[in-house]
CSV table of C-alpha atoms and ligand atoms in Angstrom, one decimal:
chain,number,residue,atom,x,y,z
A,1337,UNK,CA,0.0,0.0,0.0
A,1338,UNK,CA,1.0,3.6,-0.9
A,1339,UNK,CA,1.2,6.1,2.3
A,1340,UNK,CA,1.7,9.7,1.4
A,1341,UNK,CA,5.2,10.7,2.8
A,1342,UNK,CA,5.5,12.0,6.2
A,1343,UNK,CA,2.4,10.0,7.5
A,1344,UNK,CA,2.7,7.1,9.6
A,1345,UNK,CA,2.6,3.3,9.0
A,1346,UNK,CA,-0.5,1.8,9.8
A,1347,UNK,CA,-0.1,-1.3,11.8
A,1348,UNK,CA,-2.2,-4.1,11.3
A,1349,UNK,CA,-6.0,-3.8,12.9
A,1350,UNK,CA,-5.9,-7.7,14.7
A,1351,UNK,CA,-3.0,-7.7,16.4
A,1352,UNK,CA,-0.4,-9.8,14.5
A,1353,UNK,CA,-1.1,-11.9,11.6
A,1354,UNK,CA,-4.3,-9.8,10.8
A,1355,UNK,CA,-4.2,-8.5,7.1
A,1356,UNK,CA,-6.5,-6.0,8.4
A,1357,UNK,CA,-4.9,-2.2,8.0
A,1358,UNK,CA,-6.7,1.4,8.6
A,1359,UNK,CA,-5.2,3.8,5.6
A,1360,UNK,CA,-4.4,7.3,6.5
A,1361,UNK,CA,-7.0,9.7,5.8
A,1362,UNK,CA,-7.8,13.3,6.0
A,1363,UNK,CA,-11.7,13.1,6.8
A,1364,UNK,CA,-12.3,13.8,10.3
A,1365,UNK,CA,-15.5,11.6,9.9
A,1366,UNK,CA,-14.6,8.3,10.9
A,1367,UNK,CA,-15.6,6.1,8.0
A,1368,UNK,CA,-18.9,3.9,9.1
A,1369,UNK,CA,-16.9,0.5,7.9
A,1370,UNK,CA,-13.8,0.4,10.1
A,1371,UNK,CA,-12.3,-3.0,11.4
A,1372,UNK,CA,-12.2,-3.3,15.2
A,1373,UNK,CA,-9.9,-1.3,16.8
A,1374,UNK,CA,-8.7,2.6,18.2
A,1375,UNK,CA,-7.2,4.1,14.8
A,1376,UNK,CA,-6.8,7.3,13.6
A,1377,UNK,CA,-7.1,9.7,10.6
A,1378,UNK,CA,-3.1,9.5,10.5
A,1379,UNK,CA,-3.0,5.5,10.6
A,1380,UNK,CA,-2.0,5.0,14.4
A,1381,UNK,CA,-3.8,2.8,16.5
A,1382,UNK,CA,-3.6,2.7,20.3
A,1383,UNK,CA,-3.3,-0.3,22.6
A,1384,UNK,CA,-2.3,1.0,25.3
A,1385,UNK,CA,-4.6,2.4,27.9
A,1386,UNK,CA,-3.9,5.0,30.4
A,1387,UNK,CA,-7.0,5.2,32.9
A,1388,UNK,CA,-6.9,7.3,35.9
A,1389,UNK,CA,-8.5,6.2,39.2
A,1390,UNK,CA,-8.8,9.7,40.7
A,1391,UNK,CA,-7.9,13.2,40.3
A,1392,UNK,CA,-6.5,13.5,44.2
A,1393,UNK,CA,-3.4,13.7,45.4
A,1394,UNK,CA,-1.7,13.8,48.7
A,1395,UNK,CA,1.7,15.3,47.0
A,1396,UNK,CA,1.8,19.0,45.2
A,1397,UNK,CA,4.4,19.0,42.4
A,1398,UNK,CA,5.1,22.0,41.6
A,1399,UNK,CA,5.3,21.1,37.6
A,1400,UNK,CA,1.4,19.6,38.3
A,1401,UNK,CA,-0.4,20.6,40.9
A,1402,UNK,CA,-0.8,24.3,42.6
A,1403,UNK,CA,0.3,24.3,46.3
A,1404,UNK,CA,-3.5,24.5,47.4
A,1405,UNK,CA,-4.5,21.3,45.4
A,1406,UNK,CA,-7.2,21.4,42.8
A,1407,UNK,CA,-11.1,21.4,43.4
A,1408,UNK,CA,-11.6,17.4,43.3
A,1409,UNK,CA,-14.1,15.9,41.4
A,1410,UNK,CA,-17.3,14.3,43.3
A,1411,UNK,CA,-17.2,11.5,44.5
A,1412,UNK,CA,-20.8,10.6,42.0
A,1413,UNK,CA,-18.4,12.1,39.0
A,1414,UNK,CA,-15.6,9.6,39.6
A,1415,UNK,CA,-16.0,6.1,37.6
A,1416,UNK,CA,-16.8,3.2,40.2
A,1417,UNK,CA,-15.2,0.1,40.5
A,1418,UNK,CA,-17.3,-1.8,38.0
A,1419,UNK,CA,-17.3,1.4,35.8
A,1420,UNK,CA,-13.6,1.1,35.3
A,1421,UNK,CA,-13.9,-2.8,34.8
A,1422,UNK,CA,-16.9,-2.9,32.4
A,1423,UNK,CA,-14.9,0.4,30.4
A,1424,UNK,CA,-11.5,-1.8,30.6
A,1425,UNK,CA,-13.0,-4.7,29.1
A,1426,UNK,CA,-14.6,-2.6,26.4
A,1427,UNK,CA,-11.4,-1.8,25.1
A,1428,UNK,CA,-9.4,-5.2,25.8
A,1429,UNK,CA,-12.1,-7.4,24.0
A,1430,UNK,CA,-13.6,-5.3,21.8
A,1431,UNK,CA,-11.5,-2.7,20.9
A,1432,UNK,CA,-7.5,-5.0,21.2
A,1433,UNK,CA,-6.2,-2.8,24.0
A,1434,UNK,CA,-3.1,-4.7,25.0
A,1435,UNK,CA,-1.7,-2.9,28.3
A,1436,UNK,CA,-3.4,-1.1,30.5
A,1437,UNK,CA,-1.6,1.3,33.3
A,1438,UNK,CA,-3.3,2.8,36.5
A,1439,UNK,CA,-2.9,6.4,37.2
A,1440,UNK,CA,-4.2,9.4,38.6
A,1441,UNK,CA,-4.1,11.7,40.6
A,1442,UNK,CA,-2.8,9.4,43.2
A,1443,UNK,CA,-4.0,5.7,42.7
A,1444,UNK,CA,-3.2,4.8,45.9
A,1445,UNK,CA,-5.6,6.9,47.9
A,1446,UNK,CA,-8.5,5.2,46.3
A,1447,UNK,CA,-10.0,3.1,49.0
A,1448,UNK,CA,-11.1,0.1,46.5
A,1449,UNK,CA,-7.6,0.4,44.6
A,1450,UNK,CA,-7.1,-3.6,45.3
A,1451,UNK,CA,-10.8,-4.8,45.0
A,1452,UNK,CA,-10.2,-3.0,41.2
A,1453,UNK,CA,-7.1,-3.8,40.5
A,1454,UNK,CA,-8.2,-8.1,41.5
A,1455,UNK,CA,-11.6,-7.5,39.4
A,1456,UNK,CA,-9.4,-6.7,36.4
A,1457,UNK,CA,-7.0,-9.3,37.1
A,1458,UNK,CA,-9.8,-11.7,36.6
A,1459,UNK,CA,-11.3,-9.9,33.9
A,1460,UNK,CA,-8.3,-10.2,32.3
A,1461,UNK,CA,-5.9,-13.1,33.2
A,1462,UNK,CA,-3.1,-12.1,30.9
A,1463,UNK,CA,-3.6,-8.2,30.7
A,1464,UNK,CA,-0.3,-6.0,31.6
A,1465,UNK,CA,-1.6,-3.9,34.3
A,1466,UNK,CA,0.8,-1.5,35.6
A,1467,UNK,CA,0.5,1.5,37.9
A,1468,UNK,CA,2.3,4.9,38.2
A,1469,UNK,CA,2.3,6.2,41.7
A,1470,UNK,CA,4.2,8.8,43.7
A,1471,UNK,CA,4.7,6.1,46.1
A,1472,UNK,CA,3.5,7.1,49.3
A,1473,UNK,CA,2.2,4.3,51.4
A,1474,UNK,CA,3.2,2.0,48.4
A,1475,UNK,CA,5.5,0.1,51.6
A,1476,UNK,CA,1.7,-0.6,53.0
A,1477,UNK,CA,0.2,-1.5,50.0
A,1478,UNK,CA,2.8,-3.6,48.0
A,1479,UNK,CA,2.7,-7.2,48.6
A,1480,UNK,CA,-1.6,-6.8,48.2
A,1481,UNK,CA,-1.4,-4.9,45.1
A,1482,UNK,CA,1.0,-7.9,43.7
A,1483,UNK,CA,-1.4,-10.4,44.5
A,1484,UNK,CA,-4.3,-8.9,43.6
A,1485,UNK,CA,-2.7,-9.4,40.3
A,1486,UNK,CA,-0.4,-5.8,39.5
A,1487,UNK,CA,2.0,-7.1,37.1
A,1488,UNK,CA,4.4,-3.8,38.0
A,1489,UNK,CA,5.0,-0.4,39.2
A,1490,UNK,CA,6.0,2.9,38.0
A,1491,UNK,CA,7.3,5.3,41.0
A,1492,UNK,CA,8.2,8.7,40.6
A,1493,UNK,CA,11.2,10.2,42.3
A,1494,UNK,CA,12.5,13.3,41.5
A,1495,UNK,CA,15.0,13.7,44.4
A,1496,UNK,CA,17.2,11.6,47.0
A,1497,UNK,CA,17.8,14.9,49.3
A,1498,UNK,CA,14.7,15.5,51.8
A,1499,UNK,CA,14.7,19.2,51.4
A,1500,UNK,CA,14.6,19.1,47.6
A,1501,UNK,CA,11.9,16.5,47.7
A,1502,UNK,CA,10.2,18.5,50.0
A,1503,UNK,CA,10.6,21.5,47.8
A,1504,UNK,CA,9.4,19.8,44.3
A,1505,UNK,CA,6.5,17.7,45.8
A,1506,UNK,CA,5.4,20.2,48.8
A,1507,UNK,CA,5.6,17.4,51.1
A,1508,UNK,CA,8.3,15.9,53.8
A,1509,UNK,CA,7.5,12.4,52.0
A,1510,UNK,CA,11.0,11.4,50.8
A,1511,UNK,CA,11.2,8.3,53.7
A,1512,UNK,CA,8.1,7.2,52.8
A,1513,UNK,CA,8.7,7.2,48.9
A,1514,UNK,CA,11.8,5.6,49.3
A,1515,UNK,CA,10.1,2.5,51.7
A,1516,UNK,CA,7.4,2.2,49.1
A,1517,UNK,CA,10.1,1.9,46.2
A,1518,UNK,CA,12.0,-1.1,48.3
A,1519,UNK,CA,8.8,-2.6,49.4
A,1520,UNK,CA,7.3,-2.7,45.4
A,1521,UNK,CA,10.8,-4.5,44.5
A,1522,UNK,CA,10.5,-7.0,47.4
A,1523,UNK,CA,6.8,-7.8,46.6
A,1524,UNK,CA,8.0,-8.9,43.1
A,1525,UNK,CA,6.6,-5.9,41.3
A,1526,UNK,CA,9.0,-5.6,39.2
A,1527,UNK,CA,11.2,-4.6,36.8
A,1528,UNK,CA,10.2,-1.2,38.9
A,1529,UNK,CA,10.5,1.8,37.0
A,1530,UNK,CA,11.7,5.2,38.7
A,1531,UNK,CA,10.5,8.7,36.6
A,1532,UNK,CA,11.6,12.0,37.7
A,1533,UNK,CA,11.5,15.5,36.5
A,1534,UNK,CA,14.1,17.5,36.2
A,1535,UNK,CA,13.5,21.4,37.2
A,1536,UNK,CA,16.4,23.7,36.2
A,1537,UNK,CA,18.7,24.8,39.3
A,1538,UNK,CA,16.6,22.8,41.6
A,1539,UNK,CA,17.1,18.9,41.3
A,1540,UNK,CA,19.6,18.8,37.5
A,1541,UNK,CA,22.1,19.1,39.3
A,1542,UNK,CA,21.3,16.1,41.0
A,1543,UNK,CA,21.0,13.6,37.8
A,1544,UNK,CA,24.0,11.8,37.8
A,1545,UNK,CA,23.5,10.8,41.8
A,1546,UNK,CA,19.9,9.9,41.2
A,1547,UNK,CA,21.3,7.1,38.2
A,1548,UNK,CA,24.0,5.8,40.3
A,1549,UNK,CA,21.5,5.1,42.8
A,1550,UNK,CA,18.8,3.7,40.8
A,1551,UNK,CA,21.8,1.7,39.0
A,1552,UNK,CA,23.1,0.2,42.3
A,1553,UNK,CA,19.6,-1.1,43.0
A,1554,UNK,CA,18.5,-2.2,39.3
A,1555,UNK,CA,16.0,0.1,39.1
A,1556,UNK,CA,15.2,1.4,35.5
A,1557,UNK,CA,15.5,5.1,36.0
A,1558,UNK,CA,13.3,7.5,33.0
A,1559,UNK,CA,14.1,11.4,32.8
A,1560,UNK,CA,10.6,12.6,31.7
A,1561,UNK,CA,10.8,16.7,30.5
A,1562,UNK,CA,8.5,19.0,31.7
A,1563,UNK,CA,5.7,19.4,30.0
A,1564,UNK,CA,3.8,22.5,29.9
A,1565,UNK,CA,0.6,20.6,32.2
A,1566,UNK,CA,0.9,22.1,35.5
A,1567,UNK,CA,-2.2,23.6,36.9
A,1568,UNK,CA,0.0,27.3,37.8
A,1569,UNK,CA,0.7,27.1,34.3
A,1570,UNK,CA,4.5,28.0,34.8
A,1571,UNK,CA,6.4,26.0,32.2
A,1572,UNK,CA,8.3,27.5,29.4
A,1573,UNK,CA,10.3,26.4,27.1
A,1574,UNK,CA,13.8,28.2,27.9
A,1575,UNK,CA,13.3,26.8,31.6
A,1576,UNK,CA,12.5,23.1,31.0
A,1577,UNK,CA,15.5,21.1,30.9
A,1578,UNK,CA,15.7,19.1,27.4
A,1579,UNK,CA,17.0,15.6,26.2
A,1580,UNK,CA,20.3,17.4,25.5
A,1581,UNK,CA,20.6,18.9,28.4
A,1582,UNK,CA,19.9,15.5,30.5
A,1583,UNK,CA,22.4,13.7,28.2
A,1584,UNK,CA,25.2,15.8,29.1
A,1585,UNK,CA,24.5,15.9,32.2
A,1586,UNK,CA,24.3,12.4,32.5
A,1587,UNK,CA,27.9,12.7,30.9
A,1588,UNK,CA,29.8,14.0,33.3
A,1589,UNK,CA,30.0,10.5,35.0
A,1590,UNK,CA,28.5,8.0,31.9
A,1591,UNK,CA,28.7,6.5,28.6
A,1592,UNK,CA,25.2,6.3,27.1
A,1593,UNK,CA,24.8,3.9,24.2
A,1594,UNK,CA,21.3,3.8,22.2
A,1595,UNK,CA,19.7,0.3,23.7
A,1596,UNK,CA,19.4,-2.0,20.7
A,1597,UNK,CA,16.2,-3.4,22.1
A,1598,UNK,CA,12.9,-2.0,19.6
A,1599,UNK,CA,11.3,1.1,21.1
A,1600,UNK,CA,7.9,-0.5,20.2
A,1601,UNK,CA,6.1,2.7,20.8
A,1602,UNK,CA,7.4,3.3,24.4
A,1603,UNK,CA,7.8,6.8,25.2
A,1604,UNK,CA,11.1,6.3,26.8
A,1605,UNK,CA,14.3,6.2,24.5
A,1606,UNK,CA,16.3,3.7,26.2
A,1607,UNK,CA,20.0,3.8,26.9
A,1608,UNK,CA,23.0,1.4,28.1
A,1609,UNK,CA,24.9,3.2,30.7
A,1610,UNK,CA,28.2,2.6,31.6
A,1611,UNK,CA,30.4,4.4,33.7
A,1612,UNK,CA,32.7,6.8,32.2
A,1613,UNK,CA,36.7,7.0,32.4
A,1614,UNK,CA,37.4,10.2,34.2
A,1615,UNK,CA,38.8,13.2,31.5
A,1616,UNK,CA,37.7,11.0,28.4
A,1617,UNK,CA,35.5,10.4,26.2
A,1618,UNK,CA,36.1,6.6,26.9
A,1619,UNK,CA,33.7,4.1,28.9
A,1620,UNK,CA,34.9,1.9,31.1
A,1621,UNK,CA,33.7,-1.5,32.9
A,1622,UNK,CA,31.0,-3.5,31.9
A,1623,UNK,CA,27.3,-2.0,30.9
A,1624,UNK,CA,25.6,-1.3,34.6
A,1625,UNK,CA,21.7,-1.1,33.4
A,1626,UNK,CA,19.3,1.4,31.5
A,1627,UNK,CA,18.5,4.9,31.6
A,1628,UNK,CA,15.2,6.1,29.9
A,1629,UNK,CA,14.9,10.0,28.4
A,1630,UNK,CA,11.0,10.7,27.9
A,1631,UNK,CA,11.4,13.8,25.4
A,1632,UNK,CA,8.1,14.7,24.7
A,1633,UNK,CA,8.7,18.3,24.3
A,1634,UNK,CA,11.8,18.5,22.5
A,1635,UNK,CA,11.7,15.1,20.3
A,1636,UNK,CA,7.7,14.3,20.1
A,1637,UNK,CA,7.2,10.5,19.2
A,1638,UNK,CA,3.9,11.5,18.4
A,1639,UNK,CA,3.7,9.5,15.3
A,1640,UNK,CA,4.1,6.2,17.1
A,1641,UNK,CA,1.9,7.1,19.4
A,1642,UNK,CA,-0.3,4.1,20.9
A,1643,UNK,CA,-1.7,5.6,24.0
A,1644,UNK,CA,-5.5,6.2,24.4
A,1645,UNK,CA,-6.6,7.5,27.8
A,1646,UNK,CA,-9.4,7.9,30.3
A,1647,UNK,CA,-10.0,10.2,32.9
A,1648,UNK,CA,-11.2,9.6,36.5
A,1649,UNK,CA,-14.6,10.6,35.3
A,1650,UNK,CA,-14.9,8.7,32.1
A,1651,UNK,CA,-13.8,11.2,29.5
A,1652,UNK,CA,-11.8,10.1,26.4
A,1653,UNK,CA,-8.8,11.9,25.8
A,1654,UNK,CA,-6.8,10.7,22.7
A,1655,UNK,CA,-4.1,12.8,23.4
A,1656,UNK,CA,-2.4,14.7,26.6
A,1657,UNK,CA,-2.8,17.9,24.8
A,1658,UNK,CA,-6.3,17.1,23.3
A,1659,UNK,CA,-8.3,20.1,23.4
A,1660,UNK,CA,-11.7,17.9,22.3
A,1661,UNK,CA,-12.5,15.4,25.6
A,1662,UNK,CA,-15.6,12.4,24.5
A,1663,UNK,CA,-17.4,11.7,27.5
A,1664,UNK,CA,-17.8,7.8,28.0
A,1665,UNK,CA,-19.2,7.5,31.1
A,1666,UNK,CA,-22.1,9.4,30.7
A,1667,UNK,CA,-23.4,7.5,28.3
A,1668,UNK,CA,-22.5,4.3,30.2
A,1669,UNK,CA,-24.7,5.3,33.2
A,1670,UNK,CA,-27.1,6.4,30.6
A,1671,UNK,CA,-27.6,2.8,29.7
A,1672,UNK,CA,-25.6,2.4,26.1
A,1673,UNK,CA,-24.5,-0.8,24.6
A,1674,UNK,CA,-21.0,-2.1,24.5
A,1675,UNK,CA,-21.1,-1.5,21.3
A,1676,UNK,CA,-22.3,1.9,21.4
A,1677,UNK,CA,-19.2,2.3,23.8
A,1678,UNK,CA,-16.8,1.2,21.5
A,1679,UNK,CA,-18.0,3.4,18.6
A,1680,UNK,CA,-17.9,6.5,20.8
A,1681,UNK,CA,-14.4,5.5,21.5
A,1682,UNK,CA,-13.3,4.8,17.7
A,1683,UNK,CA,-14.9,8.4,17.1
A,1684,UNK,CA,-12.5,10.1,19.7
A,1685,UNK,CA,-9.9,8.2,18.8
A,1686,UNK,CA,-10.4,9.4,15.2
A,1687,UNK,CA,-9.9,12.5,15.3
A,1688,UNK,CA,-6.5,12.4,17.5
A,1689,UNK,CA,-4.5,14.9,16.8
A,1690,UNK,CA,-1.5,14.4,14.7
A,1691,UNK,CA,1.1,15.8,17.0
A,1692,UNK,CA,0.9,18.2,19.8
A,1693,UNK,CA,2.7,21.3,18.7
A,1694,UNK,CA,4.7,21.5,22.4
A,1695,UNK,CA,8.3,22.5,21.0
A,1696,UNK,CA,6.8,25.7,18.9
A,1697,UNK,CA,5.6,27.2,21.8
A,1698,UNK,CA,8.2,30.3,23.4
A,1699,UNK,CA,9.9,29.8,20.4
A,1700,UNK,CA,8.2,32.2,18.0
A,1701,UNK,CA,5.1,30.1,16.8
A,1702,UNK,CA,2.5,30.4,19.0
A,1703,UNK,CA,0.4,27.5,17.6
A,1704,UNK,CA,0.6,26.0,20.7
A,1705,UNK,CA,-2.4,26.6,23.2
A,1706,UNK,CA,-2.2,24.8,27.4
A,1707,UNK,CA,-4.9,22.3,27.6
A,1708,UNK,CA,-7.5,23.4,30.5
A,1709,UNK,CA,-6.5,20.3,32.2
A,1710,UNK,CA,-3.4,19.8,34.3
A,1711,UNK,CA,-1.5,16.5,34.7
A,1712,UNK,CA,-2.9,15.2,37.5
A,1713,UNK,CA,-6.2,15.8,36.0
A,1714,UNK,CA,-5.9,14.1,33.2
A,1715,UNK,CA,-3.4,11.0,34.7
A,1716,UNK,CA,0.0,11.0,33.3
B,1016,LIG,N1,0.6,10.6,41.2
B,1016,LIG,C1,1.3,9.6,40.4
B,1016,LIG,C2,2.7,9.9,40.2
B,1016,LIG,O1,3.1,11.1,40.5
B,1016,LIG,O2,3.5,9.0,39.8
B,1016,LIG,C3,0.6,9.3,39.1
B,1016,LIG,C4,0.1,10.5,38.3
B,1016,LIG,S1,1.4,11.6,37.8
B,1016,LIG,C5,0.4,12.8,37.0
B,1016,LIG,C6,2.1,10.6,36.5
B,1016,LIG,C7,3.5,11.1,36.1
B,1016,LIG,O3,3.4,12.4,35.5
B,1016,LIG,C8,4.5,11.3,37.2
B,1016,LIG,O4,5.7,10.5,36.9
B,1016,LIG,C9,4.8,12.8,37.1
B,1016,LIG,O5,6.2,13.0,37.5
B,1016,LIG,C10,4.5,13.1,35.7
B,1016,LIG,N2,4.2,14.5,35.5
B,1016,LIG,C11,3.3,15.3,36.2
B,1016,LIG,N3,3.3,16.6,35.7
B,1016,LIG,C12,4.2,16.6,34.7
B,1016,LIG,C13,4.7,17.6,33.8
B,1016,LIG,N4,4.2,18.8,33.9
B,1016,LIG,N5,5.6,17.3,32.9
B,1016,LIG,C14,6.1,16.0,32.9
B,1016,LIG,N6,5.7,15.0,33.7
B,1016,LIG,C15,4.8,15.3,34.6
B,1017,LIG,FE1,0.4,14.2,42.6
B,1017,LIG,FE2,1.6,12.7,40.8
B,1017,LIG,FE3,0.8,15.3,40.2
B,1017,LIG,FE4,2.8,14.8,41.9
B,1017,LIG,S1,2.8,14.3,39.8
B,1017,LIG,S2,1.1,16.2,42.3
B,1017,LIG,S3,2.2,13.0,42.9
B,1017,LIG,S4,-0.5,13.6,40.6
């Protein structure tokens, strides 16, 4: 098949072996025969799932959430346990999600966190569910989660130094983050992956040390960049610290090689770290794990995108920076079929945008616009 130049590859509609492909199109209309499955107008289709639990937190990063927290949604807006299960399944059995990953908010300050996360394992006994947290009271939490059938965790850390935790998340947490990292490895939720932020002049400095320590404990650390999502809407783009900039940091003490492994869609561009002979260019000693750079902002991987997401109350958002939401759970309680379900989510996913435009912005184009919603608000 012929794809006009610059437009993604479509990938196949059944999962492998299916001869089943959606061509790129430029009708926003989604056509009315279309094989099962999330595609868009640019030929991408999503099988990942991101679904938040909640829009609460108990931290307040300063690149999401203002310092006096966010007006939470009631509890009647939030999806219920068998909300999340019935919409989960839609998408795994109708729809050929393939992953799904918990988020929020906070996911662990839902009180039924477990009895949903052990529904779904049943549900689905082969599913990938993971879960991104903050960590706080993971230590509490760990070995249930794992047996309620969490396949693995996703903890951010954006600091080893109490004050500078304290500074980036609001809260005197570090101890506890750091028991509910050792506690998820221990439980066998592994491989567990770390993500920080970095924030210029308060925690880059601090790179290198956060790697070595991740490295010593064979945890897979990811540099995310900041994206312009926080709620005080104080991102910009001279400020944020890019892929480059993480790299060379990363430099003074490492080697990075690119990971042969495939990227397969993940955000994170993977690399094999090993330590660095001191005043060369040289690395020394044997490769000592991973480090993962999520640049979003500076080196979009929007046209391999597979993510489709749901907010705590139900709302389809094809894209992080979609300004269009499709509301899903209204028209669940209002009684619609499955199938009625799944069509409202092959229309949002449709009409996904084709990238989001981040990098332009502060730097002369102002195509660009802050979605409404903040991180937290939409679940990262
Ligand atoms: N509360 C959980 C946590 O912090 O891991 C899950 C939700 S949080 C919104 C998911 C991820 O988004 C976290 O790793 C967090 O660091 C990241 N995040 C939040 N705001 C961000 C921003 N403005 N830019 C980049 N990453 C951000
Ligand atoms: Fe809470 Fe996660 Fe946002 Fe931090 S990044 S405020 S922990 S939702």
């Amino acid at each position: 098949m012929s794809v006009p130049l610059g437009m993604p590859q479509p990938r196949e509609a059944g999962g492998s072996g299916s001869a089943v492909q959606v061509p790129p199109s430029a009708d926003p209309a989604r056509p009315s025969a279309m094989p099962a499955g999330l595609f868009d107008r640019y030929g991408r289709r999503a099988t990942d799932m991101r679904l938040s639990l909640t829009d609460k937190c108990n931290l307040r990063c300063t690149y999401c959430m203002p310092a006096e927290g966010l007006e939470w949604l009631a509890k009647q807006a939030v999806m219920t346990a068998e909300e999340i299960v019935r919409i989960v399944r839609i998408g795994v059995d109708l729809l050929g999600v393939r992953e799904l990953r918990l988020t929020g908010g906070e996911p662990l300050v839902r009180a039924d966190l477990i009895d949903i996360i052990a529904a779904l394992r049943q549900a689905h006994p082969e599913l990938p569910i993971s879960m991104t947290t903050n960590g706080v009271g993971l230590d509490k939490k760990a070995a249930a989660l794992k047996t309620a059938g969490l396949s693995r965790i996703n903890v951010s850390l954006d600091s080893l130094h109490e004050e500078t935790f304290a500074q980036l998340t609001r809260r005197p947490f570090l101890d506890r983050v750091l028991a509910g990292v050792d506690a998820a490895w221990a439980a066998g939720l592994g491989p567990v992956k770390l993500n920080a932020v970095l924030m210029r002049g308060i925690n880059d400095a601090e790179s290198p040390a956060l790697l070595a320590w991740a490295l010593d404990r064979r945890y897979e650390l990811r540099f995310i960049e900041q994206m312009p999502l926080d709620a005080d809407h104080g991102w910009t783009r001279q400020n944020m610290i890019t892929a480059a900039e993480i790299r060379e940091l990363l430099s003074a003490d490492y080697v990075l090689s690119p990971d042969s492994r495939a990227r397969d869609g993940a955000p994170a561009e993977r690399f094999e770290v090993r330590r660095r002979v001191a005043g060369s260019a040289d690395a020394s000693g044997p490769v000592l794990g991973t480090v993962g750079i999520i640049a979003s902002v500076t080196e979009p991987f929007c046209s391999d995108c597979r993510r489709t997401r749901i907010t705590a109350e139900g709302k389809i958002m094809s894209c992080l920076f979609s300004r269009e939401e499709f509301d899903l759970l209204g028209m669940l309680r209002d009684g619609a079929s499955d199938e009625q379900l799944a069509g409202r989510w092959q229309d949002a996913m449709w009409v996904k945008p084709k990238a989001h435009g981040m990098d332009h912005v502060g730097l002369g184009a102002a195509d660009f616009v802050q979605p409404d919603r903040s991180m937290s608000a939409i679940g990262g």
